[in-house]
CSV table of C-alpha atoms and ligand atoms in Angstrom, one decimal:
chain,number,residue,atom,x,y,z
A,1,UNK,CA,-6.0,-24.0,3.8
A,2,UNK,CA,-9.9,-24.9,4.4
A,3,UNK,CA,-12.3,-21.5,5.6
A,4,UNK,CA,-14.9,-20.3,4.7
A,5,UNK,CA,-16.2,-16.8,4.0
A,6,UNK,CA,-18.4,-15.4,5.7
A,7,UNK,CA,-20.0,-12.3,6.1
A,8,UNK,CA,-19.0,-9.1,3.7
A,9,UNK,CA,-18.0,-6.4,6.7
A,10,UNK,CA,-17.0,-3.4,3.7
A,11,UNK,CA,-17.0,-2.8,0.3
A,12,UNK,CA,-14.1,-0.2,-0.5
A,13,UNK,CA,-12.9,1.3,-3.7
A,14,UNK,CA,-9.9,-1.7,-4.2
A,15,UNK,CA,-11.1,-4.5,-1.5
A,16,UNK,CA,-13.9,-5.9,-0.1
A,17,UNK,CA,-13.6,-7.3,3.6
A,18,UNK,CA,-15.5,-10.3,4.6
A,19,UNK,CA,-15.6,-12.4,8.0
A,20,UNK,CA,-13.8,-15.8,8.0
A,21,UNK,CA,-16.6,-18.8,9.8
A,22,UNK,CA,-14.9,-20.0,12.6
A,23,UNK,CA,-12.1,-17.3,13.0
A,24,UNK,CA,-13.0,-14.1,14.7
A,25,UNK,CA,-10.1,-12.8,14.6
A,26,UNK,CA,-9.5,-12.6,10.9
A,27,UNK,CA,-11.2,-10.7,8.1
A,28,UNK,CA,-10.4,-12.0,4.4
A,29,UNK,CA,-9.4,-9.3,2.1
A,30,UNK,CA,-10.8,-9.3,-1.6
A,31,UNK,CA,-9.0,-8.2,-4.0
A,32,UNK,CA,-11.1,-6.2,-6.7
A,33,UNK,CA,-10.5,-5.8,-10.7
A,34,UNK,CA,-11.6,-1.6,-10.4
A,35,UNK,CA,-9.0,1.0,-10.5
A,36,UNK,CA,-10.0,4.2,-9.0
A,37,UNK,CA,-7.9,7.9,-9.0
A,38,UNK,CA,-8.7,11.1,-7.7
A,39,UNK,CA,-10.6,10.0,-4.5
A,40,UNK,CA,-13.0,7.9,-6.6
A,41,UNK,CA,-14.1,10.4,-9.4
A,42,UNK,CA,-12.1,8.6,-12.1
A,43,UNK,CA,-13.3,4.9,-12.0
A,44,UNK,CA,-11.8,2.1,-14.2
A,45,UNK,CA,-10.9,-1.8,-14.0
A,46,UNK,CA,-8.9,-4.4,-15.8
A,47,UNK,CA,-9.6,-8.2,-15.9
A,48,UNK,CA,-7.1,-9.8,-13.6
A,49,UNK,CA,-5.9,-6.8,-11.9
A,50,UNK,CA,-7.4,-8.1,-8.3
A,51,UNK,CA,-5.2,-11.0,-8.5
A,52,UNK,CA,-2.0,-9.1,-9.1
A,53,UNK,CA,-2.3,-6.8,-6.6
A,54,UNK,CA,-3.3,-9.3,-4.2
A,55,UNK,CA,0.3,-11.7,-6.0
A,56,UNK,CA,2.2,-8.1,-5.4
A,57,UNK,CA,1.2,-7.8,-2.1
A,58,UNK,CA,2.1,-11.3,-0.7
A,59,UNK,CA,5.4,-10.9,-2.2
A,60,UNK,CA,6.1,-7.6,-1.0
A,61,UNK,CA,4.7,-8.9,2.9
A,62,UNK,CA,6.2,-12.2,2.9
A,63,UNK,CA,9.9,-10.1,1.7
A,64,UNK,CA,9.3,-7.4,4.6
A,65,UNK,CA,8.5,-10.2,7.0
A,66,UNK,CA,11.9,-11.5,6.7
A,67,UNK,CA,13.7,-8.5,7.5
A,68,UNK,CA,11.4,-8.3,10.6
A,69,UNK,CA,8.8,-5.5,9.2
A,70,UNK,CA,5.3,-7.7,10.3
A,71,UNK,CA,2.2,-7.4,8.4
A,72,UNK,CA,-1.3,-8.4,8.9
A,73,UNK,CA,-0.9,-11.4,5.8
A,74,UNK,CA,-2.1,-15.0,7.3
A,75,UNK,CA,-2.4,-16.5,4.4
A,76,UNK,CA,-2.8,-16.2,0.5
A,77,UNK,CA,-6.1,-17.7,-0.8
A,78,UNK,CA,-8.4,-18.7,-4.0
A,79,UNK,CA,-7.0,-16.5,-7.0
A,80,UNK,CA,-7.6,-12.8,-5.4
A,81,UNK,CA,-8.3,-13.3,-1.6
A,82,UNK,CA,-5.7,-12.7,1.3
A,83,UNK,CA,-6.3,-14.0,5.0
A,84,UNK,CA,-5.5,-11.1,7.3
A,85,UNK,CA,-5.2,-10.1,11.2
A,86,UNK,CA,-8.4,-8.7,12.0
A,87,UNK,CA,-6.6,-5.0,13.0
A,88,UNK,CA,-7.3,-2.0,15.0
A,89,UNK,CA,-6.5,0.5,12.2
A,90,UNK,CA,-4.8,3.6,12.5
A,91,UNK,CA,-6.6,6.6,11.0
A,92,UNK,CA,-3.5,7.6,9.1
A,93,UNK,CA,-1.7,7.0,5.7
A,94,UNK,CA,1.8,7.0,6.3
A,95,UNK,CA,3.5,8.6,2.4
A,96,UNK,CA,7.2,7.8,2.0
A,97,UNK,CA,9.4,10.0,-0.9
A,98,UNK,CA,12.8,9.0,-2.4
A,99,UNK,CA,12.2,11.7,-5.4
A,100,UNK,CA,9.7,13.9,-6.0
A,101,UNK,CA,6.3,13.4,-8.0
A,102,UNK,CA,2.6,14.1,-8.0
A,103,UNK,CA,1.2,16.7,-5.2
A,104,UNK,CA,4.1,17.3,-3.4
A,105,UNK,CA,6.2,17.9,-6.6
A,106,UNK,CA,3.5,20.6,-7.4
A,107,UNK,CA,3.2,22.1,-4.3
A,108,UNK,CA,6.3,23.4,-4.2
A,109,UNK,CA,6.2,24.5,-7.5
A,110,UNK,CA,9.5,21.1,-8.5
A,111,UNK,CA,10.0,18.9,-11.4
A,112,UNK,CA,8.9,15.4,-10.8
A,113,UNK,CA,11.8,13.4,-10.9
A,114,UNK,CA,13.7,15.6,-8.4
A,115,UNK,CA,15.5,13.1,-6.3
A,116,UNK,CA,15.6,14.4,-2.3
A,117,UNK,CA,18.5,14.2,-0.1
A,118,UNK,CA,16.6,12.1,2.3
A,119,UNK,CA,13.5,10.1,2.1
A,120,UNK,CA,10.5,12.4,3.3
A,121,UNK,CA,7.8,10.8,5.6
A,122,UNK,CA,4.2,12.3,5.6
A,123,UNK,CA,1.4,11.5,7.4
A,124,UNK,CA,-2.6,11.8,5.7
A,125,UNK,CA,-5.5,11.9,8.1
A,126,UNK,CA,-7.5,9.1,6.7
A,127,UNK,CA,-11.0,10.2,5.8
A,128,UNK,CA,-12.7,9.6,2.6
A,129,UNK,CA,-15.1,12.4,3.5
A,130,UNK,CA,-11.9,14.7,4.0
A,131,UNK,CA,-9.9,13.8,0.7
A,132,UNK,CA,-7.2,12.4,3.2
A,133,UNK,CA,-5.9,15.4,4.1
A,134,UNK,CA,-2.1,16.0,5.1
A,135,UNK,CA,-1.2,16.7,8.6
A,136,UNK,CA,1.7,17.6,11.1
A,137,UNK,CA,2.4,15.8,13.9
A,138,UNK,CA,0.7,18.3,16.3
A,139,UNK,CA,-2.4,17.4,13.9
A,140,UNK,CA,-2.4,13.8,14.2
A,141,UNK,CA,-1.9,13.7,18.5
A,142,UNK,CA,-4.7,16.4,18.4
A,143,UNK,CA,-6.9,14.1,15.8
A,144,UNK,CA,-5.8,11.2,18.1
A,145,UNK,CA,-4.1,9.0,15.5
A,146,UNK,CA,-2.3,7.4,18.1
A,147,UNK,CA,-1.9,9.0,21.8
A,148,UNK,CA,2.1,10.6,22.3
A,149,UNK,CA,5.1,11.6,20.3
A,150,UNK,CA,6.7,8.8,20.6
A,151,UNK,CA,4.3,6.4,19.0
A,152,UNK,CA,4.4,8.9,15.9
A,153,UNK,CA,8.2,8.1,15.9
A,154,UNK,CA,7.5,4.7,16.2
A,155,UNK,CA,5.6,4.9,12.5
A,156,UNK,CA,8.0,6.9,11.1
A,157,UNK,CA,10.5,4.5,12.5
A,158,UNK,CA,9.0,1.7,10.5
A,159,UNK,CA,8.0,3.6,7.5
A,160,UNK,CA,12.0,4.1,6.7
A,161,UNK,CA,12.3,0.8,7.5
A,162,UNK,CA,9.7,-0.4,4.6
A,163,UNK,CA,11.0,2.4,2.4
A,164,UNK,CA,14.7,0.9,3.1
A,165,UNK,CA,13.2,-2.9,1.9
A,166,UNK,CA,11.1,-2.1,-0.4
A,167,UNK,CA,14.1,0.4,-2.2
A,168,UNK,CA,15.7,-3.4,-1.9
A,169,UNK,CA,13.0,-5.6,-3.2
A,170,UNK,CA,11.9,-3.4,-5.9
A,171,UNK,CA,15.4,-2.3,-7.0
A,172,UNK,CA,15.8,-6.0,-7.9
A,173,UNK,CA,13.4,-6.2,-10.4
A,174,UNK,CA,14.7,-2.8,-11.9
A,175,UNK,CA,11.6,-0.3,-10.2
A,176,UNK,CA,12.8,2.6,-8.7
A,177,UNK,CA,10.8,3.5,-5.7
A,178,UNK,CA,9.6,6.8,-6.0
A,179,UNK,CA,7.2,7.1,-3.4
A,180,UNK,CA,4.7,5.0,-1.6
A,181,UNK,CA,1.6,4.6,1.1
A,182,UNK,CA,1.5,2.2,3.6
A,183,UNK,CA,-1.3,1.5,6.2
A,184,UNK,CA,-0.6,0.1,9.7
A,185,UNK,CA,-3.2,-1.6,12.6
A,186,UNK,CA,-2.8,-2.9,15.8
A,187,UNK,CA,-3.2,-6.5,16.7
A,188,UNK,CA,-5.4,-7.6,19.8
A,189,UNK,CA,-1.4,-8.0,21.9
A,190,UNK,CA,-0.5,-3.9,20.9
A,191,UNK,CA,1.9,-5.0,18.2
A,192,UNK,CA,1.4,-2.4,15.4
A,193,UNK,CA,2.1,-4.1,12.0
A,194,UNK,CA,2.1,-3.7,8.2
A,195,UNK,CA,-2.0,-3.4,7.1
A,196,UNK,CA,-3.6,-2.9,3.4
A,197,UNK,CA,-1.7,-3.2,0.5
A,198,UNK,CA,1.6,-2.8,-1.2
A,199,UNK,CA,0.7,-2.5,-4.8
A,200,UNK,CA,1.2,-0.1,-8.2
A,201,UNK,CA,-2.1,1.5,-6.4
A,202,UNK,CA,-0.2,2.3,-3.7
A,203,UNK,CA,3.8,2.8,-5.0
A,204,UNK,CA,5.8,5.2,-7.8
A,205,UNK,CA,7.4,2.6,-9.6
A,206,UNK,CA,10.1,3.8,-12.6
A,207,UNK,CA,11.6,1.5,-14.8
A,208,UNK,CA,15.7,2.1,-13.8
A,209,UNK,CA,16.6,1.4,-17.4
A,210,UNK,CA,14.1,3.3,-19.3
A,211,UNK,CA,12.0,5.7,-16.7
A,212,UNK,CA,8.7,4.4,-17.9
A,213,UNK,CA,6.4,4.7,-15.0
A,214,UNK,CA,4.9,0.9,-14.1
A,215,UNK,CA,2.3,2.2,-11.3
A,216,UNK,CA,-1.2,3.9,-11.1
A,217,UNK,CA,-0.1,6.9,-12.7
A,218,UNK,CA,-0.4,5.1,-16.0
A,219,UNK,CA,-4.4,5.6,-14.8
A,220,UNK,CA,-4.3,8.6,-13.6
A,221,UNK,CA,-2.7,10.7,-16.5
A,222,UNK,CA,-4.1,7.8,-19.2
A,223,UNK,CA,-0.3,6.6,-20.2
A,224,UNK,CA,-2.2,3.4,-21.7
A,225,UNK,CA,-0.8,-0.2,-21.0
A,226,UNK,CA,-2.1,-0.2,-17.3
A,227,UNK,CA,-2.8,-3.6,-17.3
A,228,UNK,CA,0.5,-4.4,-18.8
A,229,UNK,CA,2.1,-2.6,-16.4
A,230,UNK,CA,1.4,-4.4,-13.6
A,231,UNK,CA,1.3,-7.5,-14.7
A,232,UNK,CA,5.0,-7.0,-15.2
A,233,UNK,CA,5.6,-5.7,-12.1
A,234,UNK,CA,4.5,-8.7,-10.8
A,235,UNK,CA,6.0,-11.0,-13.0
A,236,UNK,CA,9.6,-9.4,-12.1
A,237,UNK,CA,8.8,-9.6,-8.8
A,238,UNK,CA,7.9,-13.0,-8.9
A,239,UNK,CA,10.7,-14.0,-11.0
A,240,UNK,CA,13.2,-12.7,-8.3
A,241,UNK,CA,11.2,-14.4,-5.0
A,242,UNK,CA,11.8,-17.6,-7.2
A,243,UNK,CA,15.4,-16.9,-8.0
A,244,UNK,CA,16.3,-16.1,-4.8
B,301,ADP,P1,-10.8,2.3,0.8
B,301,ADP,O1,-11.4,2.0,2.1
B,301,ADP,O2,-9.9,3.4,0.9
B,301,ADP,O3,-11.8,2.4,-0.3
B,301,ADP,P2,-10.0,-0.5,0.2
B,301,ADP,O4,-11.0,-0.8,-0.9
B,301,ADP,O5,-8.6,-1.0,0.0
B,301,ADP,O6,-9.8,1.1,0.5
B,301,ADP,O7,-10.6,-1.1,1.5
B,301,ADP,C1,-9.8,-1.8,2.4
B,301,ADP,C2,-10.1,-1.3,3.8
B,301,ADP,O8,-9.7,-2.3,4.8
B,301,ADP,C3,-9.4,0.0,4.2
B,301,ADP,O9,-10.3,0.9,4.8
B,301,ADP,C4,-8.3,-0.5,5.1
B,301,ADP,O10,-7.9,0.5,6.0
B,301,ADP,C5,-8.9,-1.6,5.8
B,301,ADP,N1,-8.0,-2.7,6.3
B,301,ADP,C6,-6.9,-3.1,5.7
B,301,ADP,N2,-6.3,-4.1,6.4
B,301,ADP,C7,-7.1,-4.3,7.4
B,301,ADP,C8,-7.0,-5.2,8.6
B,301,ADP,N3,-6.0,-6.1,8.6
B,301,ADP,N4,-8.0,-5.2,9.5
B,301,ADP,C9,-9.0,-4.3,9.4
B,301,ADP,N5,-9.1,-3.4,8.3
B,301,ADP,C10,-8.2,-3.4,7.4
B,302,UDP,N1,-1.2,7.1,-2.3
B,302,UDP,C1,-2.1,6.1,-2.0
B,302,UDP,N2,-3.3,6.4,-1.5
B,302,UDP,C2,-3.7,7.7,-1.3
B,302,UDP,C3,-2.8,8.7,-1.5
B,302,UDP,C4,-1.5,8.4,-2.0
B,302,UDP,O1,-1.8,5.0,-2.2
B,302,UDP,O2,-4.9,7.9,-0.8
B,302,UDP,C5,0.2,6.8,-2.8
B,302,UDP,C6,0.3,7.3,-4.2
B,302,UDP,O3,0.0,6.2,-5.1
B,302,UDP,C7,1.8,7.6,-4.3
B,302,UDP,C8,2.1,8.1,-2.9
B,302,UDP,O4,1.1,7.6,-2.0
B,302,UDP,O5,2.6,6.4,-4.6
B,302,UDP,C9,2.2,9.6,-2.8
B,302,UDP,O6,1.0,10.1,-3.3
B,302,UDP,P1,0.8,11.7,-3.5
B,302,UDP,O7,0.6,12.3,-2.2
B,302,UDP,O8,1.9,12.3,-4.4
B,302,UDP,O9,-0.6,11.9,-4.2
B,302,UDP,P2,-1.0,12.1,-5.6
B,302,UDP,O10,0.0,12.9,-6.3
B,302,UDP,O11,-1.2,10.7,-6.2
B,302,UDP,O12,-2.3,12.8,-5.4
C-alpha cells in the first residue's frame, strides 16, 4: 500500500497519531517501544515492543472482524504503523472481567484469581487529568459519553461480544483472558466500531498451563521477562492465525 505520512496530530504514552497525505479521513497510528504504568509515573521501553503490539493488534482486529465486531484497522503498515478510520472517539474505556485482578480485586478486599460468575463490564471516564476515573451509567449520560441508555447498552452489548472472541482467540494460544480495555469511536456514517488497541498493555493474559501472567503486569509489579512475554504472546497468536 503507497501513503504517505504526514503530519504528527498527538503524541500519547503508547502511540503517536499522524495524518495520512491525500486521505483525510485516516490518521496512521504509531506504534511506540515505551511501556508506561500507573498513569505515566512508571516509564519504561523494550526494543521491538511497538511492532508487537501493533502484530497483536492486527491479529486480534482482523479475528474480531470476522465474527462481525468492526474496528477502525485499514491497513497494517512499515514495521510498527497501523492505517486507521479517522474516529469520533468516545470519552470512555469500556473494562471487561472474567476473574478478578488488580483494582477491583482490591477494592473489595478478593484474591486475584477469583473467577466471577459472569463477566463484569465497567465503564472509565477517559481523562488523563482525572486518572480515568470509574463511573456508573447515570455518570457517563451526565458526562455525556454518549447521549441515552440505550447507546450505553449498545457498548456493553459489544464489549461481551469482544470479551466472548477474544475468550476464543486467546484461549487458543493457551492465555486466559482475565480482564481487558477496549476503546470505541464513531465513523463519519454513525457506525461505532472497535478503536485503539488490543495488546498485553491493554489485556490480563495467564498462561492456562502454568498461570504465569504474559501481560503488563509483568511491568507493573517488575515480574522481569516483559519483553519475552509478549513477544510470545504474539508469536502464539500468530502461529494460530496461520494454522487456521
Ligand atoms: P494515551 O492517549 O492514553 O496516552 P495512546 O498513546 O495509545 O494513549 O494514544 C492513542 C490515542 O489515539 C488515544 O487517545 C486514543 O483514544 C486515540 N485513538 C485511537 N484510535 C483512534 C482513531 N481511530 N481515531 C482517532 N483517535 C484514535
Ligand atoms: N486497562 C488499560 N488502560 C487503563 C486502565 C486499565 O488498558 O487505563 C486495562 C488493564 O491493563 C487491565 C484492565 O484494563 O487489563 C483492567 O484494569 P484495572 O481496572 O484492574 O486497573 P489496574 O489494576 O491495572 O489499575
Amino acid at each position: 500500500m503507497t501513503y504517505s505520512k504526514g503530519a504528527m496530530i498527538y503524541e500519547g504514552k503508547a502511540k503517536r497519531l499522524f495524518e495520512v497525505e491525500g486521505h483525510p479521513e485516516w490518521i496512521l497510528q504509531e506504534f511506540k517501544d515505551s511501556l508506561t504504568a500507573f498513569n505515566a509515573l512508571k516509564k519504561g521501553s523494550f526494543d521491538g515492543k511497538g511492532r508487537v503490539n501493533r502484530d497483536i493488534t492486527s491479529l486480534v482486529f482482523r479475528f474480531l472482524e470476522k465474527r462481525g465486531l468492526p474496528s477502525h484497522r485499514v491497513a497494517d503498515v512499515g514495521t510498527n504503523e497501523m492505517i486507521t478510520e479517522k474516529l469520533d472517539m468516545l470519552k470512555v474505556e469500556v473494562v471487561v472481567r472474567n476473574v478478578l485482578a488488580g483494582s477491583t480485586a482490591k477494592k473489595f478486599g478478593l484474591e486475584e484469581g477469583t473467577p466471577l460468575e459472569k463477566p463484569l463490564v465497567e465503564f472509565y471516564y477517559k481523562d488523563d487529568v482525572l486518572a480515568d476515573p470509574f463511573i456508573s451509567d447515570d455518570q457517563a449520560l451526565m458526562m455525556k459519553v454518549v447521549k441515552t441508555q440505550s447507546e450505553l447498552d449498545e457498548l456493553k452489548s459489544i464489549a461481551l461480544k469482544v470479551n466472548a472472541g477474544l475468550i476464543e482467540f486467546f484461549g487458543a494460544a493457551n492465555l486466559k483472558l482475565v480482564d481487558f480495555k477496549i476503546e470505541l469511536g464513531r465513523t463519519k456514517d454513525g457506525r461505532t466500531v472497535l478503536a485503539d488497541e488490543i495488546t498485553p498493555d491493554s489485556c490480563r493474559l495467564w498462561d492456562k498451563s502454568t498461570g504465569e501472567k504474559m501481560d503488563k503486569d509483568r511491568f507493573r509489579r517488575d515480574l522481569g521477562n516483559v519483553q519475552e512475554s509478549y513477544v510470545e504472546v504474539a508469536t502464539r497468536l500468530k502461529n494460530h492465525w496461520e494454522s487456521k
